[in-house]
Amino acid sequence: RSDGGGTVTDADTLTSVLEDMIIEGWRRHGRSVALRSITTAGIGEDGIGVGADLAPTGLAIPWFDTRANSEVPALQALGVDPRRTGIVIAADRTVAKWAWLRRHRPSELDGAAHWIALTDYPAVRWSGIPFMSLSLAPRTACFDISNGRWEEALLERVGAPTLPPVLPAGTAIGGVRSGALIEAGAASPAAIIAVGGHENPVADKMVKRHDPRASVG
């Protein structure tokens, strides 16, 4: 969708599309039993605030959107060492998007009980449990990768919303509560929703499961 400033993502529409894809793939595969586990993987910079009911408070600004360029110099001047966060502050990082939202659309952050990475959002909706994948947290440019903690001063400076628990890939967070997957028979309440993460390390792990000698660039 467009929000007047560029292309944005409606998280609920995205989830519906993913459900349709999962159901179609499950049906084409000819399985008579429900899926045992589901996870999601993707980029980490995009995200949305969600209310206590996990409904989005706004639309997700894509990682490639440059509207937050004007926020970057002030954020970089804070002197956060990129060796701690593993990533430099730029317009495509979540921290810059928070700063832009705080300036232009503060209600999207003020009304948020949690901030959810767009990649994690479908799993959060299916399970009803807010979380952030460990490999997505660094994409915010606010996560100290050496000790696994948030840069609290930076979060406070940009007025970041409340962040959910950070969980490593593979963590089982709950079952599918309700919705299209249940109604179609593709999943049951016993299906495990597992934490995924950033698409690059997830893909690397899957490739090496098939070929441990593979070189993944």
Coordinates of C-alpha atoms in Angstrom, one line a residue, residues 7-217:
T7 CA 5.2 2.0 -0.3
V8 CA 4.3 0.4 3.0
T9 CA 3.1 -3.0 4.2
D10 CA -0.2 -3.9 5.9
A11 CA 0.9 -6.6 8.4
D12 CA -2.5 -8.3 8.6
T13 CA -2.8 -8.4 4.8
L14 CA 0.7 -9.9 4.6
T15 CA -0.3 -12.5 7.2
S16 CA -3.4 -13.4 5.2
V17 CA -1.3 -13.8 2.0
L18 CA 1.1 -16.1 3.9
E19 CA -1.8 -18.2 5.2
D20 CA -3.1 -18.6 1.7
M21 CA 0.3 -19.7 0.5
I22 CA 0.8 -22.2 3.3
I23 CA -2.7 -23.7 2.8
E24 CA -2.1 -24.0 -1.0
G25 CA 1.3 -25.6 -0.5
W26 CA -0.1 -28.0 2.1
R27 CA -3.0 -29.0 -0.2
R28 CA -0.8 -29.5 -3.3
H29 CA 1.6 -31.7 -1.3
G30 CA -1.3 -34.1 -0.7
R31 CA -0.9 -34.4 3.0
S32 CA -3.8 -35.6 5.1
V33 CA -2.3 -34.5 8.4
A34 CA -1.9 -31.0 9.7
L35 CA 1.5 -29.3 9.7
R36 CA 3.5 -30.0 12.9
S37 CA 5.5 -26.7 13.0
I38 CA 5.6 -23.3 11.3
T39 CA 8.2 -20.6 11.4
T40 CA 8.9 -17.4 9.5
A41 CA 12.2 -15.8 8.3
G42 CA 12.9 -12.5 6.6
I43 CA 14.4 -9.1 7.1
G44 CA 14.5 -7.3 10.4
E45 CA 14.3 -3.6 9.8
D46 CA 10.6 -3.4 9.0
G47 CA 8.2 -3.5 11.9
I48 CA 5.0 -2.2 13.5
G49 CA 3.7 -1.3 16.8
V50 CA 0.9 -3.5 18.1
G51 CA -1.7 -3.0 20.7
A52 CA -2.5 -5.3 23.7
D53 CA -4.7 -7.3 21.3
L54 CA -1.7 -7.6 18.9
A55 CA -3.5 -5.5 16.2
P56 CA -1.1 -3.2 14.3
T57 CA -1.1 0.5 15.3
G58 CA 0.2 1.5 11.8
L59 CA 1.8 0.3 8.6
A60 CA 5.3 -1.1 8.2
I61 CA 7.8 1.2 6.5
P62 CA 10.1 -1.0 4.3
W63 CA 13.8 -1.2 5.0
F64 CA 14.7 0.5 1.7
D65 CA 12.5 3.6 2.4
T66 CA 14.7 6.7 2.8
R67 CA 12.3 9.0 4.6
A68 CA 14.3 8.7 7.8
N69 CA 17.5 10.1 6.2
S70 CA 17.1 13.4 8.1
E71 CA 17.1 11.6 11.4
V72 CA 20.4 9.8 10.9
P73 CA 23.0 12.6 11.7
A74 CA 21.6 13.2 15.1
L75 CA 21.4 9.5 15.9
Q76 CA 25.0 8.9 14.7
A77 CA 26.2 11.8 16.8
L78 CA 25.1 9.9 19.9
G79 CA 28.3 7.9 19.4
V80 CA 27.0 4.3 19.7
D81 CA 29.9 2.0 18.8
P82 CA 28.8 -0.1 15.7
R83 CA 31.3 -2.8 17.0
R84 CA 28.8 -3.4 19.8
T85 CA 25.7 -3.4 17.7
G86 CA 27.2 -5.1 14.7
I87 CA 25.6 -2.5 12.4
V88 CA 25.9 1.2 11.6
I89 CA 23.0 3.6 12.0
A90 CA 21.5 4.5 8.7
A91 CA 18.1 5.4 7.3
D92 CA 17.2 1.7 6.7
R93 CA 17.7 0.7 10.3
T94 CA 14.7 0.4 12.7
V95 CA 16.1 3.1 15.0
A96 CA 15.9 5.7 12.3
K97 CA 12.3 4.7 11.5
W98 CA 11.4 5.0 15.2
A99 CA 12.9 8.5 15.3
W100 CA 10.9 9.4 12.1
L101 CA 7.6 8.0 13.5
R102 CA 8.2 9.8 16.8
R103 CA 8.4 13.0 14.9
H104 CA 5.7 12.5 12.3
R105 CA 3.3 9.8 13.6
P106 CA 3.8 9.5 17.4
S107 CA 0.4 7.9 17.9
E108 CA 1.6 4.7 16.2
L109 CA 4.3 4.4 19.0
D110 CA 2.3 5.8 21.9
G111 CA -0.5 3.3 21.2
A112 CA 1.8 0.3 21.0
A113 CA 2.1 -2.3 23.7
H114 CA 5.0 -3.9 21.8
W115 CA 7.1 -3.4 18.7
I116 CA 7.1 -6.5 16.5
A117 CA 9.4 -7.1 13.5
L118 CA 7.3 -7.6 10.4
T119 CA 9.0 -11.0 9.8
D120 CA 7.9 -12.2 13.3
Y121 CA 4.4 -10.7 13.1
P122 CA 2.6 -13.7 11.5
A123 CA 4.0 -16.1 14.1
V124 CA 3.0 -13.6 16.8
R125 CA -0.5 -13.4 15.5
W126 CA -0.8 -17.2 15.1
S127 CA 0.5 -17.9 18.6
G128 CA -0.7 -14.8 20.4
I129 CA 2.7 -14.4 22.0
P130 CA 4.8 -11.3 21.4
F131 CA 8.5 -11.9 20.7
M132 CA 11.5 -10.8 18.6
S133 CA 13.9 -13.2 16.9
L134 CA 17.4 -12.9 18.2
S135 CA 18.9 -12.5 14.7
L136 CA 16.4 -9.7 13.9
A137 CA 17.2 -7.6 17.0
P138 CA 20.6 -6.3 15.7
R139 CA 18.8 -5.0 12.6
T140 CA 17.4 -2.2 14.8
A141 CA 21.0 -0.9 15.4
C142 CA 20.0 -0.7 19.1
F143 CA 21.1 -4.2 20.3
D144 CA 24.4 -5.0 21.9
I145 CA 25.4 -8.3 20.3
S146 CA 28.3 -8.8 22.7
N147 CA 26.0 -9.1 25.8
G148 CA 22.6 -9.6 24.3
R149 CA 21.1 -6.4 25.7
W150 CA 19.4 -3.4 24.3
E151 CA 21.2 0.0 24.1
E152 CA 18.7 1.6 26.6
A153 CA 20.1 5.1 26.2
L154 CA 19.5 5.0 22.4
L155 CA 16.0 3.5 22.8
E156 CA 15.2 6.3 25.2
R157 CA 16.6 9.0 22.9
V158 CA 14.3 7.9 20.0
G159 CA 11.3 7.2 22.1
A160 CA 11.2 3.6 21.0
P161 CA 8.1 1.5 21.9
T162 CA 8.2 -1.4 24.4
L163 CA 10.2 -4.3 23.0
P164 CA 9.1 -7.9 23.5
P165 CA 11.3 -10.7 24.7
V166 CA 14.2 -11.6 22.4
L167 CA 14.3 -15.3 21.6
P168 CA 16.8 -17.5 19.7
A169 CA 15.8 -19.4 16.5
G170 CA 14.1 -22.6 17.1
T171 CA 12.4 -21.7 20.3
A172 CA 8.9 -23.1 20.5
I173 CA 6.6 -20.3 21.5
G174 CA 3.1 -21.8 21.3
G175 CA 0.5 -23.4 19.1
V176 CA -1.8 -22.0 16.4
R177 CA -4.7 -20.5 18.3
S178 CA -7.3 -19.9 15.6
G179 CA -7.8 -18.5 12.1
A180 CA -7.5 -19.6 8.5
L181 CA -4.8 -22.3 9.0
I182 CA -7.0 -24.1 11.6
E183 CA -10.2 -23.7 9.5
A184 CA -8.5 -25.2 6.4
G185 CA -7.0 -28.1 8.4
A186 CA -3.5 -27.1 7.5
A187 CA -2.7 -26.6 11.2
S188 CA -4.1 -27.7 14.5
P189 CA -3.8 -26.2 18.0
A190 CA -1.0 -28.8 18.5
A191 CA 1.2 -27.2 15.7
I192 CA 4.3 -25.6 17.1
I193 CA 5.0 -22.0 16.2
A194 CA 8.8 -21.7 16.4
V195 CA 11.0 -18.6 16.4
G196 CA 12.6 -17.9 13.0
G197 CA 14.8 -14.9 12.3
H198 CA 16.9 -13.1 9.7
E199 CA 16.8 -14.8 6.3
N200 CA 20.5 -15.0 5.7
P201 CA 21.6 -17.1 8.8
V202 CA 18.4 -19.1 8.5
A203 CA 19.1 -20.0 4.9
D204 CA 22.7 -20.7 5.7
K205 CA 21.6 -23.1 8.4
M206 CA 19.2 -24.9 6.1
V207 CA 21.7 -25.2 3.2
K208 CA 24.4 -26.7 5.5
R209 CA 21.9 -29.2 6.9
H210 CA 21.8 -30.6 3.3
D211 CA 25.4 -30.1 2.5
P212 CA 27.7 -29.4 5.5
R213 CA 30.6 -28.5 3.1
A214 CA 28.6 -25.8 1.3
S215 CA 30.1 -22.3 1.2
V216 CA 27.3 -19.8 1.7
G217 CA 28.2 -16.2 0.7

